[in-house]
Each structure stands twice: as structure tokens, then as C-alpha cells.
GROMACS .gro file of C-alpha atoms in nm:
model
  472
    1MET     CA    1   0.482  -1.060  -1.176
    2LEU     CA    2   0.766  -0.853  -1.326
    3THR     CA    3   0.735  -0.906  -1.700
    4ASN     CA    4   0.782  -0.565  -1.858
    5ASN     CA    5   1.135  -0.612  -1.981
    6LEU     CA    6   1.143  -0.971  -2.098
    7ARG     CA    7   1.195  -0.862  -2.459
    8LEU     CA    8   1.486  -0.642  -2.354
    9ARG     CA    9   1.636  -0.931  -2.157
   10THR     CA   10   1.618  -1.158  -2.460
   11LYS     CA   11   1.787  -0.901  -2.682
   12ILE     CA   12   2.067  -0.837  -2.433
   13LEU     CA   13   2.127  -1.211  -2.398
   14SER     CA   14   2.130  -1.255  -2.773
   15ALA     CA   15   2.387  -0.982  -2.807
   16LEU     CA   16   2.603  -1.137  -2.537
   17LEU     CA   17   2.590  -1.481  -2.691
   18LEU     CA   18   2.679  -1.339  -3.031
   19GLY     CA   19   2.974  -1.158  -2.879
   20SER     CA   20   2.851  -0.819  -2.999
   21LEU     CA   21   2.868  -0.659  -2.652
   22CYS     CA   22   3.147  -0.659  -2.400
   23ILE     CA   23   2.978  -0.618  -2.063
   24SER     CA   24   3.116  -0.657  -1.712
   25GLY     CA   25   2.941  -0.591  -1.384
   26THR     CA   26   3.269  -0.463  -1.240
   27GLY     CA   27   3.332  -0.183  -1.493
   28LEU     CA   28   3.337   0.188  -1.427
   29ALA     CA   29   3.011   0.351  -1.321
   30GLN     CA   30   2.858   0.587  -1.574
   31ASN     CA   31   2.689   0.925  -1.559
   32VAL     CA   32   2.439   0.943  -1.847
   33VAL     CA   33   2.263   1.274  -1.920
   34ILE     CA   34   2.001   1.304  -2.197
   35ASN     CA   35   1.826   1.640  -2.219
   36THR     CA   36   1.717   1.661  -2.584
   37ASP     CA   37   1.605   1.439  -2.868
   38ALA     CA   38   1.949   1.488  -3.020
   39ASP     CA   39   2.110   1.365  -2.697
   40TYR     CA   40   1.890   1.055  -2.712
   41THR     CA   41   1.986   0.985  -3.073
   42ALA     CA   42   2.354   1.014  -2.981
   43ALA     CA   43   2.309   0.784  -2.681
   44THR     CA   44   2.148   0.514  -2.893
   45MET     CA   45   2.460   0.510  -3.112
   46ASN     CA   46   2.684   0.449  -2.810
   47ILE     CA   47   2.714   0.083  -2.716
   48LEU     CA   48   2.797   0.182  -2.357
   49THR     CA   49   2.471   0.369  -2.295
   50SER     CA   50   2.203   0.197  -2.501
   51TYR     CA   51   2.078  -0.122  -2.658
   52ASP     CA   52   1.792  -0.140  -2.907
   53GLY     CA   53   1.687   0.212  -2.818
   54ASN     CA   54   1.666   0.148  -2.445
   55ILE     CA   55   1.884   0.362  -2.219
   56VAL     CA   56   2.089   0.105  -2.027
   57PRO     CA   57   2.436   0.191  -1.892
   58ILE     CA   58   2.666  -0.092  -1.996
   59GLY     CA   59   2.985  -0.180  -1.812
   60ALA     CA   60   2.880  -0.152  -1.449
   61VAL     CA   61   2.578  -0.250  -1.245
   62THR     CA   62   2.653  -0.033  -0.941
   63GLY     CA   63   2.681   0.341  -0.894
   64ASN     CA   64   2.538   0.451  -1.230
   65THR     CA   65   2.353   0.781  -1.262
   66VAL     CA   66   2.102   0.846  -1.540
   67THR     CA   67   1.931   1.183  -1.583
   68ILE     CA   68   1.662   1.239  -1.846
   69GLY     CA   69   1.533   1.584  -1.946
   70THR     CA   70   1.500   1.917  -1.772
   71VAL     CA   71   1.218   2.021  -1.540
   72GLY     CA   72   0.939   2.193  -1.728
   73ASN     CA   73   1.034   2.055  -2.070
   74GLY     CA   74   0.725   1.836  -2.106
   75ASP     CA   75   0.768   1.518  -2.311
   76VAL     CA   76   1.114   1.604  -2.440
   77PRO     CA   77   1.321   1.396  -2.494
   78LEU     CA   78   1.128   1.112  -2.654
   79ILE     CA   79   1.281   0.778  -2.548
   80GLY     CA   80   1.201   0.554  -2.842
   81THR     CA   81   0.950   0.655  -3.105
   82ALA     CA   82   0.593   0.780  -3.085
   83SER     CA   83   0.468   0.428  -3.161
   84THR     CA   84   0.732   0.230  -2.967
   85LEU     CA   85   0.844   0.377  -2.636
   86LYS     CA   86   1.157   0.241  -2.471
   87MET     CA   87   1.294   0.183  -2.121
   88VAL     CA   88   1.534   0.381  -1.901
   89ALA     CA   89   1.737   0.179  -1.647
   90GLY     CA   90   2.006   0.268  -1.396
   91GLY     CA   91   2.161  -0.078  -1.386
   92VAL     CA   92   2.088  -0.416  -1.547
   93ASN     CA   93   2.296  -0.710  -1.432
   94VAL     CA   94   2.449  -0.937  -1.693
   95THR     CA   95   2.671  -1.127  -1.450
   96ASP     CA   96   2.615  -1.264  -1.101
   97SER     CA   97   2.696  -0.923  -0.949
   98ASN     CA   98   2.462  -0.734  -0.720
   99VAL     CA   99   2.275  -0.439  -0.873
  100GLU     CA  100   2.321  -0.158  -0.624
  101ASN     CA  101   2.326   0.219  -0.570
  102ASN     CA  102   2.208   0.321  -0.915
  103THR     CA  103   2.001   0.639  -0.953
  104VAL     CA  104   1.762   0.742  -1.230
  105THR     CA  105   1.613   1.092  -1.240
  106ILE     CA  106   1.337   1.181  -1.486
  107ASN     CA  107   1.284   1.559  -1.515
  108SER     CA  108   1.096   1.549  -1.846
  109GLY     CA  109   1.051   1.325  -2.148
  110LYS     CA  110   0.830   1.039  -2.259
  111MET     CA  111   0.919   0.672  -2.215
  112LYS     CA  112   0.775   0.328  -2.145
  113THR     CA  113   0.939   0.208  -1.824
  114VAL     CA  114   1.181   0.343  -1.565
  115VAL     CA  115   1.379   0.116  -1.332
  116GLY     CA  116   1.660   0.193  -1.090
  117GLY     CA  117   1.813  -0.154  -1.101
  118VAL     CA  118   1.702  -0.494  -1.230
  119ALA     CA  119   1.838  -0.850  -1.217
  120MET     CA  120   1.752  -1.064  -1.519
  121ASP     CA  121   1.759  -1.436  -1.596
  122LEU     CA  122   2.107  -1.519  -1.729
  123SER     CA  123   2.084  -1.898  -1.718
  124PRO     CA  124   2.188  -1.932  -2.085
  125LEU     CA  125   2.524  -1.787  -1.977
  126GLY     CA  126   2.562  -2.023  -1.685
  127THR     CA  127   2.525  -1.745  -1.428
  128SER     CA  128   2.255  -1.636  -1.187
  129PRO     CA  129   2.170  -1.279  -1.087
  130GLY     CA  130   2.261  -1.122  -0.756
  131ALA     CA  131   2.072  -0.904  -0.511
  132VAL     CA  132   1.910  -0.571  -0.600
  133ASN     CA  133   1.968  -0.312  -0.329
  134ASN     CA  134   1.952   0.063  -0.266
  135ASN     CA  135   1.860   0.179  -0.616
  136SER     CA  136   1.657   0.499  -0.661
  137VAL     CA  137   1.417   0.649  -0.912
  138ASN     CA  138   1.313   1.015  -0.893
  139ILE     CA  139   1.029   1.142  -1.115
  140ASN     CA  140   1.010   1.522  -1.139
  141GLY     CA  141   0.809   1.544  -1.460
  142GLY     CA  142   0.748   1.382  -1.797
  143THR     CA  143   0.522   1.100  -1.908
  144ILE     CA  144   0.580   0.731  -1.840
  145THR     CA  145   0.337   0.503  -2.020
  146ALA     CA  146   0.355   0.125  -1.984
  147ASP     CA  147   0.184  -0.104  -2.236
  148SER     CA  148  -0.123  -0.100  -2.011
  149ALA     CA  149  -0.230   0.014  -1.664
  150ASN     CA  150  -0.162  -0.343  -1.546
  151ASP     CA  151   0.203  -0.343  -1.659
  152PHE     CA  152   0.499  -0.209  -1.465
  153ALA     CA  153   0.585   0.154  -1.537
  154VAL     CA  154   0.826   0.245  -1.256
  155TYR     CA  155   1.015   0.040  -1.003
  156GLY     CA  156   1.315   0.120  -0.787
  157GLY     CA  157   1.461  -0.230  -0.797
  158ALA     CA  158   1.348  -0.571  -0.921
  159ILE     CA  159   1.447  -0.935  -0.961
  160GLN     CA  160   1.279  -1.105  -1.255
  161VAL     CA  161   1.402  -1.460  -1.191
  162ALA     CA  162   1.158  -1.706  -1.032
  163THR     CA  163   1.440  -1.919  -0.886
  164ASP     CA  164   1.642  -1.629  -0.746
  165ALA     CA  165   1.673  -1.637  -0.364
  166GLU     CA  166   1.859  -1.305  -0.342
  167SER     CA  167   1.709  -1.005  -0.164
  168VAL     CA  168   1.552  -0.683  -0.288
  169THR     CA  169   1.628  -0.425  -0.021
  170GLY     CA  170   1.624  -0.049   0.028
  171ASN     CA  171   1.510   0.053  -0.321
  172LYS     CA  172   1.319   0.382  -0.354
  173VAL     CA  173   1.082   0.559  -0.589
  174THR     CA  174   0.994   0.927  -0.541
  175VAL     CA  175   0.731   1.094  -0.759
  176ASN     CA  176   0.713   1.473  -0.738
  177ALA     CA  177   0.536   1.547  -1.067
  178GLY     CA  178   0.457   1.395  -1.406
  179THR     CA  179   0.208   1.144  -1.541
  180ILE     CA  180   0.251   0.770  -1.496
  181THR     CA  181   0.034   0.494  -1.644
  182GLY     CA  182   0.106   0.152  -1.496
  183TRP     CA  183   0.233   0.001  -1.171
  184VAL     CA  184   0.470   0.195  -0.945
  185VAL     CA  185   0.679  -0.031  -0.717
  186GLY     CA  186   0.959   0.044  -0.472
  187GLY     CA  187   1.110  -0.304  -0.486
  188GLY     CA  188   0.983  -0.627  -0.638
  189SER     CA  189   1.086  -0.988  -0.694
  190ASN     CA  190   0.963  -1.287  -0.889
  191GLY     CA  191   1.194  -1.502  -0.677
  192THR     CA  192   1.196  -1.646  -0.327
  193GLY     CA  193   1.423  -1.394  -0.155
  194SER     CA  194   1.309  -1.133   0.095
  195VAL     CA  195   1.175  -0.793  -0.009
  196LYS     CA  196   1.256  -0.551   0.270
  197GLY     CA  197   1.276  -0.179   0.336
  198ASN     CA  198   1.167  -0.062  -0.009
  199SER     CA  199   0.960   0.254  -0.044
  200VAL     CA  200   0.747   0.469  -0.270
  201THR     CA  201   0.687   0.837  -0.190
  202ILE     CA  202   0.429   1.033  -0.389
  203ASN     CA  203   0.446   1.411  -0.343
  204GLY     CA  204   0.256   1.507  -0.658
  205GLY     CA  205   0.176   1.410  -1.013
  206THR     CA  206  -0.086   1.178  -1.160
  207ILE     CA  207  -0.074   0.799  -1.148
  208VAL     CA  208  -0.322   0.580  -1.334
  209GLY     CA  209  -0.255   0.210  -1.289
  210SER     CA  210  -0.346  -0.106  -1.107
  211ARG     CA  211  -0.125  -0.058  -0.801
  212VAL     CA  212   0.127   0.155  -0.616
  213VAL     CA  213   0.327  -0.087  -0.397
  214GLY     CA  214   0.617  -0.043  -0.155
  215GLY     CA  215   0.731  -0.404  -0.188
  216SER     CA  216   0.596  -0.673  -0.422
  217SER     CA  217   0.692  -1.040  -0.432
  218ALA     CA  218   0.562  -1.361  -0.587
  219LYS     CA  219   0.677  -1.584  -0.301
  220GLY     CA  220   0.919  -1.401  -0.074
  221ALA     CA  221   0.878  -1.260   0.276
  222GLU     CA  222   0.791  -0.889   0.295
  223GLU     CA  223   0.903  -0.662   0.577
  224SER     CA  224   0.918  -0.288   0.648
  225ASN     CA  225   0.819  -0.172   0.300
  226SER     CA  226   0.620   0.150   0.273
  227VAL     CA  227   0.416   0.385   0.058
  228THR     CA  228   0.386   0.750   0.161
  229VAL     CA  229   0.145   0.981  -0.020
  230ASN     CA  230   0.178   1.354   0.050
  231GLY     CA  231  -0.009   1.475  -0.257
  232GLY     CA  232  -0.103   1.397  -0.614
  233ASN     CA  233  -0.390   1.217  -0.779
  234ILE     CA  234  -0.373   0.837  -0.775
  235THR     CA  235  -0.617   0.609  -0.953
  236ALA     CA  236  -0.482   0.275  -0.831
  237ASP     CA  237  -0.472   0.054  -0.524
  238VAL     CA  238  -0.209   0.166  -0.272
  239ILE     CA  239  -0.038  -0.121  -0.087
  240GLY     CA  240   0.252  -0.129   0.157
  241ALA     CA  241   0.352  -0.483   0.061
  242ARG     CA  242   0.211  -0.763  -0.153
  243THR     CA  243   0.317  -1.130  -0.149
  244GLY     CA  244   0.195  -1.490  -0.145
  245GLY     CA  245   0.329  -1.845  -0.157
  246GLY     CA  246   0.274  -1.905   0.214
  247GLN     CA  247   0.493  -1.611   0.315
  248THR     CA  248   0.444  -1.341   0.580
  249ALA     CA  249   0.405  -0.968   0.525
  250THR     CA  250   0.494  -0.779   0.842
  251LYS     CA  251   0.569  -0.424   0.958
  252ASN     CA  252   0.475  -0.271   0.624
  253LYS     CA  253   0.314   0.074   0.619
  254VAL     CA  254   0.099   0.307   0.415
  255ILE     CA  255   0.109   0.670   0.529
  256LEU     CA  256  -0.141   0.904   0.363
  257ALA     CA  257  -0.086   1.273   0.436
  258GLY     CA  258  -0.249   1.436   0.134
  259GLY     CA  259  -0.382   1.390  -0.217
  260THR     CA  260  -0.667   1.184  -0.360
  261ILE     CA  261  -0.673   0.806  -0.402
  262THR     CA  262  -0.933   0.629  -0.610
  263GLY     CA  263  -0.880   0.266  -0.521
  264SER     CA  264  -0.831   0.052  -0.213
  265VAL     CA  265  -0.559   0.104   0.049
  266ASN     CA  266  -0.389  -0.192   0.221
  267GLY     CA  267  -0.104  -0.200   0.469
  268ALA     CA  268  -0.025  -0.545   0.332
  269GLU     CA  269  -0.195  -0.786   0.094
  270ILE     CA  270  -0.147  -1.163   0.080
  271ILE     CA  271  -0.249  -1.262  -0.273
  272ASP     CA  272  -0.297  -1.633  -0.194
  273THR     CA  273  -0.163  -1.822   0.112
  274GLY     CA  274   0.028  -1.653   0.392
  275THR     CA  275  -0.012  -1.416   0.686
  276ALA     CA  276  -0.048  -1.038   0.710
  277THR     CA  277   0.066  -0.927   1.055
  278ALA     CA  278   0.164  -0.600   1.227
  279ASN     CA  279   0.108  -0.380   0.922
  280GLU     CA  280  -0.022  -0.022   0.946
  281VAL     CA  281  -0.222   0.237   0.755
  282THR     CA  282  -0.232   0.599   0.876
  283ILE     CA  283  -0.455   0.858   0.709
  284ALA     CA  284  -0.467   1.238   0.737
  285HIS     CA  285  -0.575   1.512   0.494
  286THR     CA  286  -0.645   1.254   0.223
  287THR     CA  287  -0.952   1.156   0.026
  288VAL     CA  288  -0.979   0.780  -0.027
  289ASN     CA  289  -1.244   0.674  -0.276
  290GLY     CA  290  -1.238   0.308  -0.179
  291ARG     CA  291  -1.186   0.079   0.119
  292VAL     CA  292  -0.901   0.075   0.372
  293ASN     CA  293  -0.747  -0.236   0.528
  294GLY     CA  294  -0.462  -0.264   0.777
  295GLY     CA  295  -0.378  -0.610   0.646
  296THR     CA  296  -0.566  -0.855   0.427
  297ALA     CA  297  -0.510  -1.218   0.329
  298TYR     CA  298  -0.701  -1.400   0.057
  299ASP     CA  299  -0.615  -1.744   0.193
  300GLY     CA  300  -0.457  -1.684   0.532
  301SER     CA  301  -0.474  -1.490   0.858
  302ALA     CA  302  -0.463  -1.115   0.928
  303THR     CA  303  -0.341  -1.033   1.278
  304ASN     CA  304  -0.217  -0.733   1.479
  305ASN     CA  305  -0.271  -0.483   1.197
  306ILE     CA  306  -0.361  -0.118   1.267
  307VAL     CA  307  -0.558   0.150   1.083
  308THR     CA  308  -0.549   0.506   1.218
  309LEU     CA  309  -0.769   0.778   1.069
  310ASN     CA  310  -0.671   1.125   1.192
  311SER     CA  311  -0.853   1.331   0.929
  312GLY     CA  312  -0.965   1.306   0.568
  313SER     CA  313  -1.239   1.084   0.431
  314VAL     CA  314  -1.294   0.722   0.328
  315SER     CA  315  -1.588   0.634   0.104
  316GLY     CA  316  -1.568   0.257   0.157
  317ASN     CA  317  -1.526   0.022   0.452
  318VAL     CA  318  -1.238   0.038   0.700
  319TYR     CA  319  -1.102  -0.294   0.830
  320GLY     CA  320  -0.834  -0.341   1.093
  321GLY     CA  321  -0.765  -0.677   0.931
  322SER     CA  322  -0.950  -0.918   0.705
  323SER     CA  323  -0.930  -1.269   0.565
  324ASN     CA  324  -1.123  -1.399   0.268
  325GLY     CA  325  -1.086  -1.756   0.395
  326ALA     CA  326  -1.176  -1.950   0.709
  327TYR     CA  327  -0.882  -1.807   0.904
  328ASP     CA  328  -0.820  -1.561   1.187
  329ALA     CA  329  -0.869  -1.187   1.170
  330SER     CA  330  -0.757  -1.122   1.526
  331ASN     CA  331  -0.593  -0.858   1.745
  332ASN     CA  332  -0.639  -0.587   1.484
  333THR     CA  333  -0.707  -0.224   1.578
  334VAL     CA  334  -0.889   0.070   1.422
  335ASN     CA  335  -0.825   0.416   1.571
  336PHE     CA  336  -1.069   0.689   1.470
  337ASN     CA  337  -0.922   1.026   1.572
  338GLY     CA  338  -1.106   1.239   1.317
  339GLY     CA  339  -1.232   1.249   0.960
  340TYR     CA  340  -1.523   1.072   0.793
  341VAL     CA  341  -1.600   0.711   0.703
  342ALA     CA  342  -1.906   0.651   0.484
  343GLY     CA  343  -1.887   0.271   0.493
  344ASP     CA  344  -1.840   0.026   0.781
  345ILE     CA  345  -1.569   0.029   1.046
  346ILE     CA  346  -1.486  -0.333   1.134
  347GLY     CA  347  -1.205  -0.448   1.360
  348GLY     CA  348  -1.175  -0.793   1.205
  349TYR     CA  349  -1.358  -0.949   0.911
  350THR     CA  350  -1.348  -1.304   0.777
  351ALA     CA  351  -1.529  -1.498   0.509
  352SER     CA  352  -1.622  -1.866   0.517
  353GLY     CA  353  -1.679  -1.872   0.893
  354GLY     CA  354  -1.333  -1.766   1.011
  355ASN     CA  355  -1.246  -1.619   1.351
  356PRO     CA  356  -1.269  -1.238   1.377
  357ILE     CA  357  -1.178  -1.218   1.748
  358ASN     CA  358  -0.991  -0.997   1.997
  359ASN     CA  359  -1.009  -0.684   1.780
  360THR     CA  360  -1.034  -0.327   1.911
  361ILE     CA  361  -1.195  -0.008   1.781
  362ASN     CA  362  -1.111   0.323   1.951
  363ILE     CA  363  -1.339   0.623   1.885
  364LYS     CA  364  -1.160   0.939   2.001
  365ALA     CA  365  -1.340   1.197   1.786
  366THR     CA  366  -1.706   1.243   1.698
  367LEU     CA  367  -1.805   0.977   1.444
  368GLN     CA  368  -2.105   1.046   1.222
  369GLY     CA  369  -2.235   0.901   0.897
  370THR     CA  370  -2.074   0.558   0.930
  371ASP     CA  371  -2.288   0.258   0.830
  372ARG     CA  372  -2.175  -0.016   1.068
  373LEU     CA  373  -1.950  -0.033   1.372
  374ALA     CA  374  -1.843  -0.394   1.434
  375GLY     CA  375  -1.565  -0.553   1.635
  376GLY     CA  376  -1.592  -0.887   1.454
  377TYR     CA  377  -1.792  -0.991   1.151
  378THR     CA  378  -1.792  -1.303   0.937
  379THR     CA  379  -1.999  -1.428   0.648
  380PRO     CA  380  -2.242  -1.589   0.643
  381GLN     CA  381  -2.286  -1.602   1.023
  382GLY     CA  382  -2.272  -1.227   1.097
  383TYR     CA  383  -2.146  -1.061   1.414
  384VAL     CA  384  -1.885  -1.231   1.634
  385THR     CA  385  -1.839  -1.083   1.983
  386THR     CA  386  -1.556  -1.295   2.128
  387GLY     CA  387  -1.283  -1.072   2.269
  388ASN     CA  388  -1.378  -0.771   2.057
  389THR     CA  389  -1.379  -0.429   2.228
  390LEU     CA  390  -1.519  -0.085   2.149
  391ASN     CA  391  -1.373   0.211   2.339
  392VAL     CA  392  -1.564   0.540   2.301
  393TYR     CA  393  -1.391   0.859   2.418
  394SER     CA  394  -1.616   1.119   2.250
  395LEU     CA  395  -1.975   1.247   2.250
  396ASN     CA  396  -2.248   1.276   1.985
  397ASN     CA  397  -2.139   0.975   1.783
  398GLN     CA  398  -2.387   0.827   1.534
  399VAL     CA  399  -2.377   0.499   1.342
  400LYS     CA  400  -2.647   0.306   1.160
  401GLN     CA  401  -2.564  -0.041   1.299
  402LEU     CA  402  -2.367  -0.171   1.597
  403GLY     CA  403  -2.262  -0.525   1.688
  404GLY     CA  404  -1.987  -0.780   1.734
  405PHE     CA  405  -1.845  -0.652   2.066
  406GLN     CA  406  -1.793  -0.843   2.388
  407ASN     CA  407  -1.699  -0.520   2.563
  408ILE     CA  408  -1.810  -0.161   2.512
  409ASN     CA  409  -1.632   0.095   2.729
  410PHE     CA  410  -1.737   0.461   2.746
  411TYR     CA  411  -1.473   0.706   2.866
  412LEU     CA  412  -1.685   1.018   2.904
  413PRO     CA  413  -1.482   1.333   2.835
  414ALA     CA  414  -1.467   1.631   3.067
  415GLU     CA  415  -1.716   1.825   2.851
  416ALA     CA  416  -1.992   1.570   2.919
  417LYS     CA  417  -2.292   1.730   3.093
  418ASP     CA  418  -2.642   1.645   3.206
  419GLY     CA  419  -2.832   1.509   2.904
  420SER     CA  420  -2.527   1.438   2.686
  421THR     CA  421  -2.530   1.135   2.455
  422ALA     CA  422  -2.225   0.929   2.369
  423LEU     CA  423  -2.353   0.701   2.090
  424THR     CA  424  -2.678   0.689   1.890
  425ILE     CA  425  -2.781   0.402   1.663
  426THR     CA  426  -2.972   0.560   1.374
  427GLY     CA  427  -3.058   0.251   1.167
  428SER     CA  428  -3.372   0.039   1.187
  429ASP     CA  429  -3.205  -0.296   1.270
  430VAL     CA  430  -3.233  -0.429   1.625
  431THR     CA  431  -2.914  -0.388   1.826
  432ASP     CA  432  -2.839  -0.708   2.020
  433LEU     CA  433  -2.617  -0.650   2.325
  434THR     CA  434  -2.706  -0.970   2.509
  435LYS     CA  435  -2.345  -1.089   2.488
  436THR     CA  436  -2.195  -0.747   2.555
  437THR     CA  437  -2.063  -0.594   2.877
  438VAL     CA  438  -2.106  -0.215   2.888
  439LYS     CA  439  -1.899  -0.004   3.126
  440ALA     CA  440  -1.849   0.371   3.172
  441GLY     CA  441  -1.617   0.613   3.343
  442VAL     CA  442  -1.584   0.991   3.363
  443ALA     CA  443  -1.271   1.191   3.293
  444GLY     CA  444  -1.127   1.413   3.563
  445GLY     CA  445  -1.247   1.773   3.556
  446SER     CA  446  -1.603   1.687   3.458
  447ASP     CA  447  -1.886   1.910   3.585
  448LEU     CA  448  -2.128   1.619   3.616
  449ALA     CA  449  -2.310   1.619   3.948
  450ILE     CA  450  -2.501   1.358   4.142
  451GLY     CA  451  -2.836   1.309   3.971
  452ASP     CA  452  -2.717   1.413   3.624
  453THR     CA  453  -2.783   1.165   3.344
  454VAL     CA  454  -2.567   1.082   3.044
  455ASN     CA  455  -2.703   0.857   2.768
  456LEU     CA  456  -2.435   0.608   2.676
  457LEU     CA  457  -2.613   0.419   2.398
  458VAL     CA  458  -2.941   0.526   2.241
  459GLU     CA  459  -3.143   0.350   1.971
  460PRO     CA  460  -3.451   0.564   1.911
  461ALA     CA  461  -3.554   0.471   1.558
  462GLY     CA  462  -3.725   0.140   1.489
  463GLY     CA  463  -3.486  -0.088   1.672
  464SER     CA  464  -3.515  -0.228   2.022
  465GLY     CA  465  -3.569   0.121   2.157
  466THR     CA  466  -3.314   0.051   2.431
  467THR     CA  467  -3.156   0.340   2.615
  468ILE     CA  468  -2.876   0.267   2.861
  469ASN     CA  469  -2.822   0.539   3.117
  470THR     CA  470  -2.564   0.600   3.383
  471THR     CA  471  -2.614   0.814   3.689
  472GLY     CA  472  -2.324   0.955   3.884
   0.00000   0.00000   0.00000
């Protein structure tokens, strides 16, 4: 999963084994500053700051600071050559030491990969890498171009060793400007250790890649990782945490407060077996050209995940939680407080006849233009009502299809008046509420009088033609 720097690893190991480098993880921390092409050329001639054209502080794996370029200076300096770009790293372990508290700042320049700290496979030396914690990457400009959009371009901290059980914790990536092609990851591991508390914050710039991920792991537990987007233009999936191997991803978050995303958004993603639980996605002032999922598992359960839409727009479906296997998608919640959803809103979705039960959708602002509103849905069977609840707090809502709810509760707001309508079904499919209990209440301060009528649920066009009224 973290393969970008395997060639660099091999070259460093070769140099160590040949005795051409003297490297110790306990040496003095370095402050490396490269502002111009001439600075880069000088750095490549210094065995303490570079190897094979890559900027890698040698001598310590903690507390290094690397600064490349000056803000506004475009693609200067060039790290590598026009045909062969090179890497910038804050710390690379070559002993069993932890890689910690390194900082890389990119103000301008052009390069292949940027990493705050990385632990590599040192088995030929008889050692194993340590943990990777609290490293930082700050991108304020420049161009970072990985070999392809599916390769890693930027990560705060990473472990590349499949057998490593050490943790990847508290690493950060902040992007304020610049252009990045490739993955952007807060903290990642190919090993079995936990990936916890890593983050990516996007305030601006352009990212074109496969994914932006807070925490990524092949087979380690994921907890409390996050991606925050305040601006910028992202053409990639945005994921709070991503893991597999039977592990759990929990308490991970995606917070969208601005910008445009062309791709899917997931609070957490289980890539094979495992469980996505208690993850969150919150959206405001953001355009999402894709689907949104609180938590999703390809071969496992998705439970207790939350999606909250306060404003902005989503062109695809919104799922509280989903499973692509015959598992549970249960106790998930979707809160609609404003904005626009063009696709479906589904509390819990499963494939292969799983159990999308006990999910909740709360509609607290006027919802219009949405295709389907479903508490539980599975393929190929269709709607599942068991334990699923729809709470409607607003008026003049319109959806094309409605189903999969055991309970529908209308909390009529104070502005409700005689003749008001809470929810209209605009599609032509028949709405089946035979397994649904519908209840209604009126907020304090309402001007409704005895004899006034409020339409709770209306289906005027081609369906069952059912209108449910309440009189109070």
C-alpha cells in the first residue's frame, strides 16, 4: 500500500551495507533549507542532507526540519531533474529508532514525493523499524507529482514494513496551496500496528489523485483519524480512514467546510473484511460531485456511523452506513439540516441480503429534489423496514420515492398552518406504508386551531394516491 520509495530504500540499504554512509538515528537533528536550484545542487553534494538526489536528512530521525522554496516562487527549486523527480523527507529511519517530530514545509518547487517521516524495511541489517509519530508536512505552494495519480505523493508519516506492529500516530498534512498529483495521506502503514490520530487539512490548492486519507492501513486498527477540507479543488475520494484485514475503523471523521470534491466521501472505508463503526461525515458550504457514506465495509458491517449535511450539495447518494456483503448496516444516522442531495438518502444499505436495520434519518430543513428516502435498503430484496425511523421536522419536503421505515414521525414546526404539507412523494411508484407506523405532533407556539388540516404525507402523482391527514 505504501510503495513509492522502495527504490530509495534499496539504495540507502546498499549504501549502508557497503559502508559508504555513517548513519545513526540518535544523531543531531538537522535544519535543511533549500530555496534555489543552486541550494539543491549543493545539498545533493552533502552526504548529510541527500542521497541519490533525494533530500533526506541523515544522522537523526527525530526533530529534523526541512524547508523547500519560498512562497510565490512557482516550481523553483527543482528537486531532481525534469525527467526524474526526487523525494523530500523529514526523517527516514535506518535503525530501530522511532521516527518522530520531523517537519517538512514546501513553499515552492517541483518534486515527486513529500513525507514527514517514514520507517523502512531494514531486515538485511538485522534491525526492525520503530513507530512513526507526530511528523508534519505543510504545503504552501509548488508542484508535487507522483509517478501516477494512484501513487503516494504526500504523507505525514508512514511504515512500509508488512510485519511491523509499531504504531503510526499523530502525523499531519496541511495543504494551503500548490498542485498535487497522487495520494495525500496523514498517516499510513503496511504493517499490523494501529493508525491513530492522523490528519489531513486542505485549505486550498488543487489535488488530483485516487484518494485523500486521514489514516490508511493494510491490516491495522484505525481510530480518530480525520480529513478536514476548508477549500481547494479535489479530484479524488476523501476518506477519514481506510483499512482491512478484519480490523475496525472507528471514530474517524471527514469535515467538509468548503471547496469542491469530485469523488466519493467516506468517514471510514473497510477495503475487505472488518467493521466500520462510529465514524462521521459533516458537510457545509461544499460541493460534492459523488456519493457520501458515513462508514462503508466491502466485506463486513457498518454500524453507528453518522452523516450530517448542514449546507452545500451532493450529486450522488448519501448513506449513513453501507455494506457490500451480507452483513449489518445498522444504527446509522443521516441528519439533513440544509443543502441539496440529488441522489438517494438511505440510512443503511446492504448488498447480498444483509440487514439494514435500526437506522434513523432526521429531516430538519426543507428537502427537495432527492430521488429516494429510505431507512433500510438491500439488494436484491429492496426496502427493509425493521427498526428504521424517519423524523420530519420541516414543511414542504419533496422526494420521488419513500420506503423502508417502520416509524415515520412528523414534528410539525410552529409555522405550520391550515393546509400545510409536510412531505410530498413526487414519483410514480406506489408508496407502501403497510408496515409503517405514522405519528405526528405540533411544536409549541403553533397557530393551528381545531378543525385545521395539515397534510403529513401526500402522493398525488400516479402512485397509491394516499393522503394522510391529521386534525387538531
